[in-house]
Amino acid sequence: MTEYSSLEARLYASIALVRRAEEVISEIYPSDKIKSPVHLAIGQEYIAAAVIDHLRETDYAAGTYRGHGVYLAKGGDLNSMMAELYGKKTGCAQGRAGSMHLVEASKGVIGMSAVVGTGIPVAVGHALAIKQQRRNDVVVAFMGDGSTEEGCFSESINFAALHKLPILFVVENNRLAIHEPLHKRWAADTLTERIATYGIPARRFLEPDILAIHEHVGKVIDDMRTEAGPAFIECHTHRWYEHVGPCEDYDQGYRSLEEGEQWRAKDVYVTLGQSLDEKEKAQIDQDIEASIQAAVEFAEQSPFPAAEELYNYVYA
């Protein structure tokens, strides 16, 4: 494991890996080498970095179809992720899953799903297993604001609270459900207040303050390891690009460029990087560029699955 001089450097490295990997993915995507749709988390990656920094290898993280950041922050292999996007045999799911269904059981990355909200009850199931086995591991379930409108969200929150399960629910609230803005979907923007009525700690972060998020989550997870039960955080953020794909879409009429410019001015990737020693930052950036280039080469040189594998793992 790479040693860094500070928490800020460690978090920057996590954010920078996701940012640069997704920027390279967005460059490759139009070529059709990548065989699945990609949902980019550019602009949102600081949330996964802040939260997952507290997790151990035996802990679990559940992401969404916008899950590159969760996968990489939790220790998922970059080569395997890139190969999976290419549909190659060496991918993390042997080319079957693509970008929206990343998984790495050995690192505690719960298989992600393209169906909104479906990862939430699966994460709760992992938390229930941890409690039944009397382990002090924890689960973190990441989701978008649209997921909170699914019935399984409320059911999962209630079940976790009722049984005091060791799970942290993290809403990455970019105020969009695909192209539908939050103000057209919610009668009141009081998600955190509603969750608090289940009797669990709930906190909202309106600004991209990665250090404040990191500090709060550290305390929450420490408490969960001693059977304090579930917790919830809502992090307001901004999705830089379109719902799926590598393009901007501010001209589509459902969100404003002005809002985007306000969030980009607070880009944690930039502001956190500026706080580092220049030489250390340069070395981190150099190492990341080398690892991404190696991952792209690995993916392009890897073989596709054999045709006879088509019916493997098919049970119906």
PDB file of C-alpha atoms in Angstrom:
ATOM      1  CA  MET A   1       0.000   0.000   0.000  1.00  0.00           C
ATOM      2  CA  THR A   2       1.295   3.427  -0.930  1.00  0.00           C
ATOM      3  CA  GLU A   3       2.280   5.643   1.986  1.00  0.00           C
ATOM      4  CA  TYR A   4       1.201   9.280   1.880  1.00  0.00           C
ATOM      5  CA  SER A   5       2.372  12.195   3.974  1.00  0.00           C
ATOM      6  CA  SER A   6      -1.120  13.234   5.073  1.00  0.00           C
ATOM      7  CA  LEU A   7      -4.814  12.457   5.021  1.00  0.00           C
ATOM      8  CA  GLU A   8      -5.236  15.113   2.335  1.00  0.00           C
ATOM      9  CA  ALA A   9      -2.693  13.410   0.093  1.00  0.00           C
ATOM     10  CA  ARG A  10      -4.342  10.022   0.575  1.00  0.00           C
ATOM     11  CA  LEU A  11      -7.793  11.372  -0.249  1.00  0.00           C
ATOM     12  CA  TYR A  12      -6.460  13.294  -3.231  1.00  0.00           C
ATOM     13  CA  ALA A  13      -4.895  10.107  -4.611  1.00  0.00           C
ATOM     14  CA  SER A  14      -8.231   8.307  -4.315  1.00  0.00           C
ATOM     15  CA  ILE A  15     -10.131  11.125  -6.036  1.00  0.00           C
ATOM     16  CA  ALA A  16      -7.503  11.633  -8.728  1.00  0.00           C
ATOM     17  CA  LEU A  17      -7.483   7.945  -9.653  1.00  0.00           C
ATOM     18  CA  VAL A  18     -11.232   7.961 -10.265  1.00  0.00           C
ATOM     19  CA  ARG A  19     -11.217  11.347 -12.020  1.00  0.00           C
ATOM     20  CA  ARG A  20      -8.439  10.494 -14.425  1.00  0.00           C
ATOM     21  CA  ALA A  21      -9.705   6.958 -15.057  1.00  0.00           C
ATOM     22  CA  GLU A  22     -13.129   8.302 -15.974  1.00  0.00           C
ATOM     23  CA  GLU A  23     -11.682  11.052 -18.124  1.00  0.00           C
ATOM     24  CA  VAL A  24      -9.729   8.440 -20.076  1.00  0.00           C
ATOM     25  CA  ILE A  25     -12.824   6.235 -20.278  1.00  0.00           C
ATOM     26  CA  SER A  26     -14.759   9.197 -21.716  1.00  0.00           C
ATOM     27  CA  GLU A  27     -12.068   9.620 -24.380  1.00  0.00           C
ATOM     28  CA  ILE A  28     -12.195   5.943 -25.360  1.00  0.00           C
ATOM     29  CA  TYR A  29     -15.978   5.586 -25.217  1.00  0.00           C
ATOM     30  CA  PRO A  30     -16.829   7.028 -28.675  1.00  0.00           C
ATOM     31  CA  SER A  31     -14.514   4.464 -30.307  1.00  0.00           C
ATOM     32  CA  ASP A  32     -16.833   1.559 -29.403  1.00  0.00           C
ATOM     33  CA  LYS A  33     -13.981  -0.300 -27.705  1.00  0.00           C
ATOM     34  CA  ILE A  34     -15.938  -0.043 -24.472  1.00  0.00           C
ATOM     35  CA  LYS A  35     -18.818  -2.483 -24.770  1.00  0.00           C
ATOM     36  CA  SER A  36     -21.213  -1.173 -22.149  1.00  0.00           C
ATOM     37  CA  PRO A  37     -22.871   2.145 -21.275  1.00  0.00           C
ATOM     38  CA  VAL A  38     -20.858   4.222 -18.790  1.00  0.00           C
ATOM     39  CA  HIS A  39     -22.254   6.482 -16.091  1.00  0.00           C
ATOM     40  CA  LEU A  40     -19.542   8.892 -15.004  1.00  0.00           C
ATOM     41  CA  ALA A  41     -19.145  10.132 -11.425  1.00  0.00           C
ATOM     42  CA  ILE A  42     -16.921  13.072 -12.348  1.00  0.00           C
ATOM     43  CA  GLY A  43     -17.618  15.813  -9.826  1.00  0.00           C
ATOM     44  CA  GLN A  44     -18.990  13.366  -7.244  1.00  0.00           C
ATOM     45  CA  GLU A  45     -15.971  11.171  -6.551  1.00  0.00           C
ATOM     46  CA  TYR A  46     -14.938  12.933  -3.324  1.00  0.00           C
ATOM     47  CA  ILE A  47     -17.880  11.356  -1.468  1.00  0.00           C
ATOM     48  CA  ALA A  48     -16.766   7.760  -2.016  1.00  0.00           C
ATOM     49  CA  ALA A  49     -13.167   8.741  -1.239  1.00  0.00           C
ATOM     50  CA  ALA A  50     -14.097  10.374   2.080  1.00  0.00           C
ATOM     51  CA  VAL A  51     -16.328   7.525   3.240  1.00  0.00           C
ATOM     52  CA  ILE A  52     -14.451   4.455   2.043  1.00  0.00           C
ATOM     53  CA  ASP A  53     -11.175   5.711   3.513  1.00  0.00           C
ATOM     54  CA  HIS A  54     -12.517   4.424   6.846  1.00  0.00           C
ATOM     55  CA  LEU A  55     -13.302   0.915   5.629  1.00  0.00           C
ATOM     56  CA  ARG A  56     -11.270  -2.217   6.152  1.00  0.00           C
ATOM     57  CA  GLU A  57     -10.861  -4.938   3.543  1.00  0.00           C
ATOM     58  CA  THR A  58     -13.410  -7.081   5.412  1.00  0.00           C
ATOM     59  CA  ASP A  59     -16.019  -4.316   5.294  1.00  0.00           C
ATOM     60  CA  TYR A  60     -18.442  -4.023   2.376  1.00  0.00           C
ATOM     61  CA  ALA A  61     -19.379  -1.253  -0.028  1.00  0.00           C
ATOM     62  CA  ALA A  62     -22.376  -1.286  -2.346  1.00  0.00           C
ATOM     63  CA  GLY A  63     -22.444   1.132  -5.259  1.00  0.00           C
ATOM     64  CA  THR A  64     -24.808   1.998  -8.070  1.00  0.00           C
ATOM     65  CA  TYR A  65     -24.452   1.793 -11.833  1.00  0.00           C
ATOM     66  CA  ARG A  66     -22.395   5.002 -11.415  1.00  0.00           C
ATOM     67  CA  GLY A  67     -19.933   2.959  -9.414  1.00  0.00           C
ATOM     68  CA  HIS A  68     -16.380   3.312 -10.740  1.00  0.00           C
ATOM     69  CA  GLY A  69     -15.462   5.466  -7.731  1.00  0.00           C
ATOM     70  CA  VAL A  70     -16.834   3.029  -5.155  1.00  0.00           C
ATOM     71  CA  TYR A  71     -15.093   0.108  -6.864  1.00  0.00           C
ATOM     72  CA  LEU A  72     -11.698   1.787  -7.040  1.00  0.00           C
ATOM     73  CA  ALA A  73     -11.842   3.451  -3.616  1.00  0.00           C
ATOM     74  CA  LYS A  74     -12.642   0.084  -2.009  1.00  0.00           C
ATOM     75  CA  GLY A  75      -9.577  -1.489  -3.587  1.00  0.00           C
ATOM     76  CA  GLY A  76     -10.988  -2.932  -6.788  1.00  0.00           C
ATOM     77  CA  ASP A  77      -8.333  -3.658  -9.394  1.00  0.00           C
ATOM     78  CA  LEU A  78      -8.074  -0.974 -12.084  1.00  0.00           C
ATOM     79  CA  ASN A  79      -6.916  -3.458 -14.734  1.00  0.00           C
ATOM     80  CA  SER A  80      -9.898  -5.718 -14.040  1.00  0.00           C
ATOM     81  CA  MET A  81     -12.308  -2.785 -14.162  1.00  0.00           C
ATOM     82  CA  MET A  82     -10.986  -1.511 -17.470  1.00  0.00           C
ATOM     83  CA  ALA A  83     -11.036  -4.996 -18.977  1.00  0.00           C
ATOM     84  CA  GLU A  84     -14.635  -5.413 -17.814  1.00  0.00           C
ATOM     85  CA  LEU A  85     -15.630  -2.226 -19.625  1.00  0.00           C
ATOM     86  CA  TYR A  86     -14.034  -3.691 -22.753  1.00  0.00           C
ATOM     87  CA  GLY A  87     -16.013  -6.920 -22.280  1.00  0.00           C
ATOM     88  CA  LYS A  88     -12.852  -8.959 -21.876  1.00  0.00           C
ATOM     89  CA  LYS A  89     -12.280 -12.318 -20.168  1.00  0.00           C
ATOM     90  CA  THR A  90      -9.871 -10.696 -17.676  1.00  0.00           C
ATOM     91  CA  GLY A  91     -12.549  -8.320 -16.403  1.00  0.00           C
ATOM     92  CA  CYS A  92     -13.799  -8.407 -12.831  1.00  0.00           C
ATOM     93  CA  ALA A  93     -16.889 -10.322 -14.018  1.00  0.00           C
ATOM     94  CA  GLN A  94     -15.155 -12.016 -16.973  1.00  0.00           C
ATOM     95  CA  GLY A  95     -16.680  -9.571 -19.431  1.00  0.00           C
ATOM     96  CA  ARG A  96     -20.292 -10.346 -18.499  1.00  0.00           C
ATOM     97  CA  ALA A  97     -21.104  -7.268 -16.448  1.00  0.00           C
ATOM     98  CA  GLY A  98     -19.749  -4.105 -18.003  1.00  0.00           C
ATOM     99  CA  SER A  99     -19.556  -0.765 -16.268  1.00  0.00           C
ATOM    100  CA  MET A 100     -22.911  -0.959 -14.490  1.00  0.00           C
ATOM    101  CA  HIS A 101     -22.368  -4.257 -12.645  1.00  0.00           C
ATOM    102  CA  LEU A 102     -18.884  -4.037 -11.173  1.00  0.00           C
ATOM    103  CA  VAL A 103     -18.022  -6.540  -8.436  1.00  0.00           C
ATOM    104  CA  GLU A 104     -14.963  -7.623  -6.469  1.00  0.00           C
ATOM    105  CA  ALA A 105     -15.883  -9.944  -3.620  1.00  0.00           C
ATOM    106  CA  SER A 106     -12.306 -10.280  -2.378  1.00  0.00           C
ATOM    107  CA  LYS A 107     -12.245  -6.540  -1.655  1.00  0.00           C
ATOM    108  CA  GLY A 108     -15.767  -6.299  -0.257  1.00  0.00           C
ATOM    109  CA  VAL A 109     -17.253  -4.664  -3.365  1.00  0.00           C
ATOM    110  CA  ILE A 110     -20.844  -5.891  -3.497  1.00  0.00           C
ATOM    111  CA  GLY A 111     -22.075  -6.512  -7.034  1.00  0.00           C
ATOM    112  CA  MET A 112     -23.628  -3.352  -8.451  1.00  0.00           C
ATOM    113  CA  SER A 113     -26.905  -3.192 -10.341  1.00  0.00           C
ATOM    114  CA  ALA A 114     -28.318  -1.159 -13.216  1.00  0.00           C
ATOM    115  CA  VAL A 115     -31.778  -1.201 -11.612  1.00  0.00           C
ATOM    116  CA  VAL A 116     -32.296   1.853  -9.398  1.00  0.00           C
ATOM    117  CA  GLY A 117     -32.286   1.082  -5.687  1.00  0.00           C
ATOM    118  CA  THR A 118     -31.795  -2.668  -5.920  1.00  0.00           C
ATOM    119  CA  GLY A 119     -28.387  -2.614  -4.248  1.00  0.00           C
ATOM    120  CA  ILE A 120     -29.834  -1.167  -1.039  1.00  0.00           C
ATOM    121  CA  PRO A 121     -31.589  -4.283   0.335  1.00  0.00           C
ATOM    122  CA  VAL A 122     -28.652  -6.430  -0.763  1.00  0.00           C
ATOM    123  CA  ALA A 123     -26.356  -4.233   1.331  1.00  0.00           C
ATOM    124  CA  VAL A 124     -28.753  -4.538   4.266  1.00  0.00           C
ATOM    125  CA  GLY A 125     -28.581  -8.314   3.872  1.00  0.00           C
ATOM    126  CA  HIS A 126     -24.809  -8.169   4.203  1.00  0.00           C
ATOM    127  CA  ALA A 127     -25.206  -6.059   7.351  1.00  0.00           C
ATOM    128  CA  LEU A 128     -27.637  -8.596   8.804  1.00  0.00           C
ATOM    129  CA  ALA A 129     -25.141 -11.391   8.132  1.00  0.00           C
ATOM    130  CA  ILE A 130     -22.393  -9.416   9.889  1.00  0.00           C
ATOM    131  CA  LYS A 131     -24.590  -8.996  12.960  1.00  0.00           C
ATOM    132  CA  GLN A 132     -25.637 -12.637  13.026  1.00  0.00           C
ATOM    133  CA  GLN A 133     -21.995 -13.692  12.783  1.00  0.00           C
ATOM    134  CA  ARG A 134     -21.061 -11.275  15.594  1.00  0.00           C
ATOM    135  CA  ARG A 135     -18.386  -9.547  13.540  1.00  0.00           C
ATOM    136  CA  ASN A 136     -17.471  -5.879  13.932  1.00  0.00           C
ATOM    137  CA  ASP A 137     -17.392  -5.175  10.206  1.00  0.00           C
ATOM    138  CA  VAL A 138     -19.656  -2.586   8.570  1.00  0.00           C
ATOM    139  CA  VAL A 139     -21.430  -1.978   5.276  1.00  0.00           C
ATOM    140  CA  VAL A 140     -21.759   1.261   3.328  1.00  0.00           C
ATOM    141  CA  ALA A 141     -24.554   1.577   0.770  1.00  0.00           C
ATOM    142  CA  PHE A 142     -24.175   4.380  -1.772  1.00  0.00           C
ATOM    143  CA  MET A 143     -27.185   5.582  -3.736  1.00  0.00           C
ATOM    144  CA  GLY A 144     -28.500   8.538  -5.698  1.00  0.00           C
ATOM    145  CA  ASP A 145     -31.399  10.747  -4.647  1.00  0.00           C
ATOM    146  CA  GLY A 146     -33.634   8.944  -7.138  1.00  0.00           C
ATOM    147  CA  SER A 147     -33.112   5.680  -5.248  1.00  0.00           C
ATOM    148  CA  THR A 148     -34.769   7.127  -2.160  1.00  0.00           C
ATOM    149  CA  GLU A 149     -38.065   7.134  -4.063  1.00  0.00           C
ATOM    150  CA  GLU A 150     -38.042   3.354  -4.411  1.00  0.00           C
ATOM    151  CA  GLY A 151     -40.049   1.349  -1.894  1.00  0.00           C
ATOM    152  CA  CYS A 152     -37.069  -0.806  -0.985  1.00  0.00           C
ATOM    153  CA  PHE A 153     -35.285   2.272   0.363  1.00  0.00           C
ATOM    154  CA  SER A 154     -37.794   2.955   3.126  1.00  0.00           C
ATOM    155  CA  GLU A 155     -38.154  -0.757   3.846  1.00  0.00           C
ATOM    156  CA  SER A 156     -34.389  -1.136   4.128  1.00  0.00           C
ATOM    157  CA  ILE A 157     -33.967   1.908   6.372  1.00  0.00           C
ATOM    158  CA  ASN A 158     -36.714   0.646   8.673  1.00  0.00           C
ATOM    159  CA  PHE A 159     -35.351  -2.909   8.797  1.00  0.00           C
ATOM    160  CA  ALA A 160     -31.811  -1.689   9.513  1.00  0.00           C
ATOM    161  CA  ALA A 161     -33.046   0.627  12.265  1.00  0.00           C
ATOM    162  CA  LEU A 162     -35.284  -2.039  13.793  1.00  0.00           C
ATOM    163  CA  HIS A 163     -32.461  -4.578  13.995  1.00  0.00           C
ATOM    164  CA  LYS A 164     -29.650  -2.080  14.687  1.00  0.00           C
ATOM    165  CA  LEU A 165     -27.594  -3.235  11.726  1.00  0.00           C
ATOM    166  CA  PRO A 166     -24.062  -1.940  11.043  1.00  0.00           C
ATOM    167  CA  ILE A 167     -24.786  -0.066   7.819  1.00  0.00           C
ATOM    168  CA  LEU A 168     -24.212   3.504   6.683  1.00  0.00           C
ATOM    169  CA  PHE A 169     -26.594   4.787   4.005  1.00  0.00           C
ATOM    170  CA  VAL A 170     -24.968   7.443   1.801  1.00  0.00           C
ATOM    171  CA  VAL A 171     -27.105   9.494  -0.577  1.00  0.00           C
ATOM    172  CA  GLU A 172     -25.115  11.244  -3.305  1.00  0.00           C
ATOM    173  CA  ASN A 173     -27.745  13.905  -3.956  1.00  0.00           C
ATOM    174  CA  ASN A 174     -27.094  15.508  -7.335  1.00  0.00           C
ATOM    175  CA  ARG A 175     -30.775  16.493  -7.414  1.00  0.00           C
ATOM    176  CA  LEU A 176     -31.398  14.551 -10.594  1.00  0.00           C
ATOM    177  CA  ALA A 177     -33.140  11.289 -11.356  1.00  0.00           C
ATOM    178  CA  ILE A 178     -31.789  10.838 -14.878  1.00  0.00           C
ATOM    179  CA  HIS A 179     -33.248  14.093 -16.315  1.00  0.00           C
ATOM    180  CA  GLU A 180     -35.903  14.897 -13.726  1.00  0.00           C
ATOM    181  CA  PRO A 181     -34.814  17.570 -11.236  1.00  0.00           C
ATOM    182  CA  LEU A 182     -35.518  17.153  -7.558  1.00  0.00           C
ATOM    183  CA  HIS A 183     -37.956  20.058  -7.263  1.00  0.00           C
ATOM    184  CA  LYS A 184     -40.318  18.286  -9.662  1.00  0.00           C
ATOM    185  CA  ARG A 185     -40.198  15.059  -7.635  1.00  0.00           C
ATOM    186  CA  TRP A 186     -40.158  16.024  -3.956  1.00  0.00           C
ATOM    187  CA  ALA A 187     -42.843  18.092  -2.268  1.00  0.00           C
ATOM    188  CA  ALA A 188     -40.247  19.074   0.363  1.00  0.00           C
ATOM    189  CA  ASP A 189     -36.452  18.848   0.325  1.00  0.00           C
ATOM    190  CA  THR A 190     -36.294  17.279   3.785  1.00  0.00           C
ATOM    191  CA  LEU A 191     -34.807  13.862   3.156  1.00  0.00           C
ATOM    192  CA  THR A 192     -32.416  13.926   6.102  1.00  0.00           C
ATOM    193  CA  GLU A 193     -35.185  15.065   8.451  1.00  0.00           C
ATOM    194  CA  ARG A 194     -37.435  12.231   7.248  1.00  0.00           C
ATOM    195  CA  ILE A 195     -34.727   9.633   7.839  1.00  0.00           C
ATOM    196  CA  ALA A 196     -34.105  10.938  11.357  1.00  0.00           C
ATOM    197  CA  THR A 197     -37.671   9.896  12.251  1.00  0.00           C
ATOM    198  CA  TYR A 198     -36.521   6.273  12.047  1.00  0.00           C
ATOM    199  CA  GLY A 199     -34.425   6.977  15.122  1.00  0.00           C
ATOM    200  CA  ILE A 200     -31.028   6.830  13.458  1.00  0.00           C
ATOM    201  CA  PRO A 201     -28.314   9.513  13.229  1.00  0.00           C
ATOM    202  CA  ALA A 202     -28.785  11.522  10.028  1.00  0.00           C
ATOM    203  CA  ARG A 203     -26.759  14.440   8.721  1.00  0.00           C
ATOM    204  CA  ARG A 204     -26.787  16.545   5.558  1.00  0.00           C
ATOM    205  CA  PHE A 205     -23.715  18.068   3.864  1.00  0.00           C
ATOM    206  CA  LEU A 206     -24.662  20.894   1.513  1.00  0.00           C
ATOM    207  CA  GLU A 207     -21.085  21.689   0.457  1.00  0.00           C
ATOM    208  CA  PRO A 208     -18.297  19.454  -0.909  1.00  0.00           C
ATOM    209  CA  ASP A 209     -16.316  19.614   2.333  1.00  0.00           C
ATOM    210  CA  ILE A 210     -14.437  16.351   2.050  1.00  0.00           C
ATOM    211  CA  LEU A 211     -12.638  16.726   5.375  1.00  0.00           C
ATOM    212  CA  ALA A 212     -15.880  17.390   7.268  1.00  0.00           C
ATOM    213  CA  ILE A 213     -17.504  14.364   5.636  1.00  0.00           C
ATOM    214  CA  HIS A 214     -14.447  12.250   6.442  1.00  0.00           C
ATOM    215  CA  GLU A 215     -14.395  13.311  10.088  1.00  0.00           C
ATOM    216  CA  HIS A 216     -18.101  12.697  10.623  1.00  0.00           C
ATOM    217  CA  VAL A 217     -18.102   9.315   8.908  1.00  0.00           C
ATOM    218  CA  GLY A 218     -15.113   8.184  10.962  1.00  0.00           C
ATOM    219  CA  LYS A 219     -17.047   8.738  14.179  1.00  0.00           C
ATOM    220  CA  VAL A 220     -20.183   7.104  12.802  1.00  0.00           C
ATOM    221  CA  ILE A 221     -18.354   3.981  11.643  1.00  0.00           C
ATOM    222  CA  ASP A 222     -16.486   3.657  14.933  1.00  0.00           C
ATOM    223  CA  ASP A 223     -19.865   3.687  16.682  1.00  0.00           C
ATOM    224  CA  MET A 224     -21.316   1.116  14.295  1.00  0.00           C
ATOM    225  CA  ARG A 225     -18.467  -1.266  15.051  1.00  0.00           C
ATOM    226  CA  THR A 226     -19.651  -1.241  18.676  1.00  0.00           C
ATOM    227  CA  GLU A 227     -23.264  -2.080  17.805  1.00  0.00           C
ATOM    228  CA  ALA A 228     -24.647   1.469  17.647  1.00  0.00           C
ATOM    229  CA  GLY A 229     -26.803   0.568  14.653  1.00  0.00           C
ATOM    230  CA  PRO A 230     -27.246   2.269  11.264  1.00  0.00           C
ATOM    231  CA  ALA A 231     -26.592   5.853  10.250  1.00  0.00           C
ATOM    232  CA  PHE A 232     -27.360   8.074   7.279  1.00  0.00           C
ATOM    233  CA  ILE A 233     -25.688  10.946   5.462  1.00  0.00           C
ATOM    234  CA  GLU A 234     -26.911  13.043   2.543  1.00  0.00           C
ATOM    235  CA  CYS A 235     -24.207  14.736   0.477  1.00  0.00           C
ATOM    236  CA  HIS A 236     -25.297  17.373  -2.023  1.00  0.00           C
ATOM    237  CA  THR A 237     -23.133  17.229  -5.124  1.00  0.00           C
ATOM    238  CA  HIS A 238     -23.170  17.790  -8.878  1.00  0.00           C
ATOM    239  CA  ARG A 239     -22.949  15.433 -11.836  1.00  0.00           C
ATOM    240  CA  TRP A 240     -20.760  17.147 -14.400  1.00  0.00           C
ATOM    241  CA  TYR A 241     -21.802  15.120 -17.428  1.00  0.00           C
ATOM    242  CA  GLU A 242     -24.913  13.572 -18.886  1.00  0.00           C
ATOM    243  CA  HIS A 243     -26.727  10.703 -17.189  1.00  0.00           C
ATOM    244  CA  VAL A 244     -24.984   8.136 -19.372  1.00  0.00           C
ATOM    245  CA  GLY A 245     -22.057   8.959 -21.620  1.00  0.00           C
ATOM    246  CA  PRO A 246     -19.181  11.432 -21.830  1.00  0.00           C
ATOM    247  CA  CYS A 247     -20.897  14.639 -22.980  1.00  0.00           C
ATOM    248  CA  GLU A 248     -22.171  17.749 -21.253  1.00  0.00           C
ATOM    249  CA  ASP A 249     -25.925  18.280 -21.454  1.00  0.00           C
ATOM    250  CA  TYR A 250     -26.613  21.734 -20.045  1.00  0.00           C
ATOM    251  CA  ASP A 251     -28.331  22.606 -23.306  1.00  0.00           C
ATOM    252  CA  GLN A 252     -31.074  20.035 -22.723  1.00  0.00           C
ATOM    253  CA  GLY A 253     -33.148  22.336 -20.525  1.00  0.00           C
ATOM    254  CA  TYR A 254     -33.452  20.302 -17.340  1.00  0.00           C
ATOM    255  CA  ARG A 255     -30.565  21.927 -15.443  1.00  0.00           C
ATOM    256  CA  SER A 256     -28.611  25.153 -15.736  1.00  0.00           C
ATOM    257  CA  LEU A 257     -25.057  25.854 -16.773  1.00  0.00           C
ATOM    258  CA  GLU A 258     -24.876  28.432 -13.963  1.00  0.00           C
ATOM    259  CA  GLU A 259     -25.401  25.720 -11.363  1.00  0.00           C
ATOM    260  CA  GLY A 260     -22.715  23.622 -13.021  1.00  0.00           C
ATOM    261  CA  GLU A 261     -20.247  26.501 -12.986  1.00  0.00           C
ATOM    262  CA  GLN A 262     -20.877  27.103  -9.279  1.00  0.00           C
ATOM    263  CA  TRP A 263     -20.090  23.486  -8.440  1.00  0.00           C
ATOM    264  CA  ARG A 264     -17.081  23.273 -10.735  1.00  0.00           C
ATOM    265  CA  ALA A 265     -15.580  26.276  -8.959  1.00  0.00           C
ATOM    266  CA  LYS A 266     -15.599  24.118  -5.807  1.00  0.00           C
ATOM    267  CA  ASP A 267     -14.108  21.029  -7.474  1.00  0.00           C
ATOM    268  CA  VAL A 268     -12.477  18.995  -4.687  1.00  0.00           C
ATOM    269  CA  TYR A 269     -10.061  17.391  -7.141  1.00  0.00           C
ATOM    270  CA  VAL A 270      -8.605  20.856  -7.753  1.00  0.00           C
ATOM    271  CA  THR A 271      -8.901  22.444  -4.311  1.00  0.00           C
ATOM    272  CA  LEU A 272      -7.528  19.438  -2.438  1.00  0.00           C
ATOM    273  CA  GLY A 273      -4.703  19.062  -4.939  1.00  0.00           C
ATOM    274  CA  GLN A 274      -3.724  22.687  -4.438  1.00  0.00           C
ATOM    275  CA  SER A 275      -3.259  22.050  -0.718  1.00  0.00           C
ATOM    276  CA  LEU A 276      -0.572  19.403  -1.275  1.00  0.00           C
ATOM    277  CA  ASP A 277       3.160  19.669  -1.564  1.00  0.00           C
ATOM    278  CA  GLU A 278       3.851  20.180  -5.271  1.00  0.00           C
ATOM    279  CA  LYS A 279       6.373  17.367  -5.524  1.00  0.00           C
ATOM    280  CA  GLU A 280       4.123  14.865  -3.785  1.00  0.00           C
ATOM    281  CA  LYS A 281       1.163  15.836  -5.942  1.00  0.00           C
ATOM    282  CA  ALA A 282       3.253  15.515  -9.089  1.00  0.00           C
ATOM    283  CA  GLN A 283       4.378  12.042  -8.037  1.00  0.00           C
ATOM    284  CA  ILE A 284       0.809  10.955  -7.277  1.00  0.00           C
ATOM    285  CA  ASP A 285      -0.366  12.244 -10.653  1.00  0.00           C
ATOM    286  CA  GLN A 286       2.507  10.548 -12.442  1.00  0.00           C
ATOM    287  CA  ASP A 287       1.835   7.203 -10.778  1.00  0.00           C
ATOM    288  CA  ILE A 288      -1.869   7.420 -11.603  1.00  0.00           C
ATOM    289  CA  GLU A 289      -1.240   8.216 -15.262  1.00  0.00           C
ATOM    290  CA  ALA A 290       1.091   5.225 -15.528  1.00  0.00           C
ATOM    291  CA  SER A 291      -1.430   2.885 -13.879  1.00  0.00           C
ATOM    292  CA  ILE A 292      -4.256   4.053 -16.140  1.00  0.00           C
ATOM    293  CA  GLN A 293      -2.170   3.640 -19.269  1.00  0.00           C
ATOM    294  CA  ALA A 294      -1.199   0.155 -18.125  1.00  0.00           C
ATOM    295  CA  ALA A 295      -4.870  -0.684 -17.487  1.00  0.00           C
ATOM    296  CA  VAL A 296      -5.906   0.449 -20.961  1.00  0.00           C
ATOM    297  CA  GLU A 297      -3.139  -1.638 -22.528  1.00  0.00           C
ATOM    298  CA  PHE A 298      -4.152  -4.604 -20.370  1.00  0.00           C
ATOM    299  CA  ALA A 299      -7.763  -4.293 -21.487  1.00  0.00           C
ATOM    300  CA  GLU A 300      -6.931  -3.918 -25.161  1.00  0.00           C
ATOM    301  CA  GLN A 301      -4.542  -6.874 -25.167  1.00  0.00           C
ATOM    302  CA  SER A 302      -6.818  -9.185 -23.174  1.00  0.00           C
ATOM    303  CA  PRO A 303      -8.939 -11.794 -25.001  1.00  0.00           C
ATOM    304  CA  PHE A 304     -12.706 -11.805 -25.276  1.00  0.00           C
ATOM    305  CA  PRO A 305     -14.527 -14.702 -23.577  1.00  0.00           C
ATOM    306  CA  ALA A 306     -14.838 -17.813 -25.716  1.00  0.00           C
ATOM    307  CA  ALA A 307     -18.192 -18.329 -27.453  1.00  0.00           C
ATOM    308  CA  GLU A 308     -18.783 -21.578 -25.568  1.00  0.00           C
ATOM    309  CA  GLU A 309     -18.868 -19.627 -22.298  1.00  0.00           C
ATOM    310  CA  LEU A 310     -22.118 -17.958 -23.314  1.00  0.00           C
ATOM    311  CA  TYR A 311     -24.299 -20.389 -21.359  1.00  0.00           C
ATOM    312  CA  ASN A 312     -22.151 -20.543 -18.214  1.00  0.00           C
ATOM    313  CA  TYR A 313     -23.966 -19.331 -15.066  1.00  0.00           C
ATOM    314  CA  VAL A 314     -27.344 -19.443 -16.817  1.00  0.00           C
ATOM    315  CA  TYR A 315     -29.912 -21.201 -14.626  1.00  0.00           C
ATOM    316  CA  ALA A 316     -33.261 -20.493 -16.256  1.00  0.00           C
TER     317      ALA A 316
END
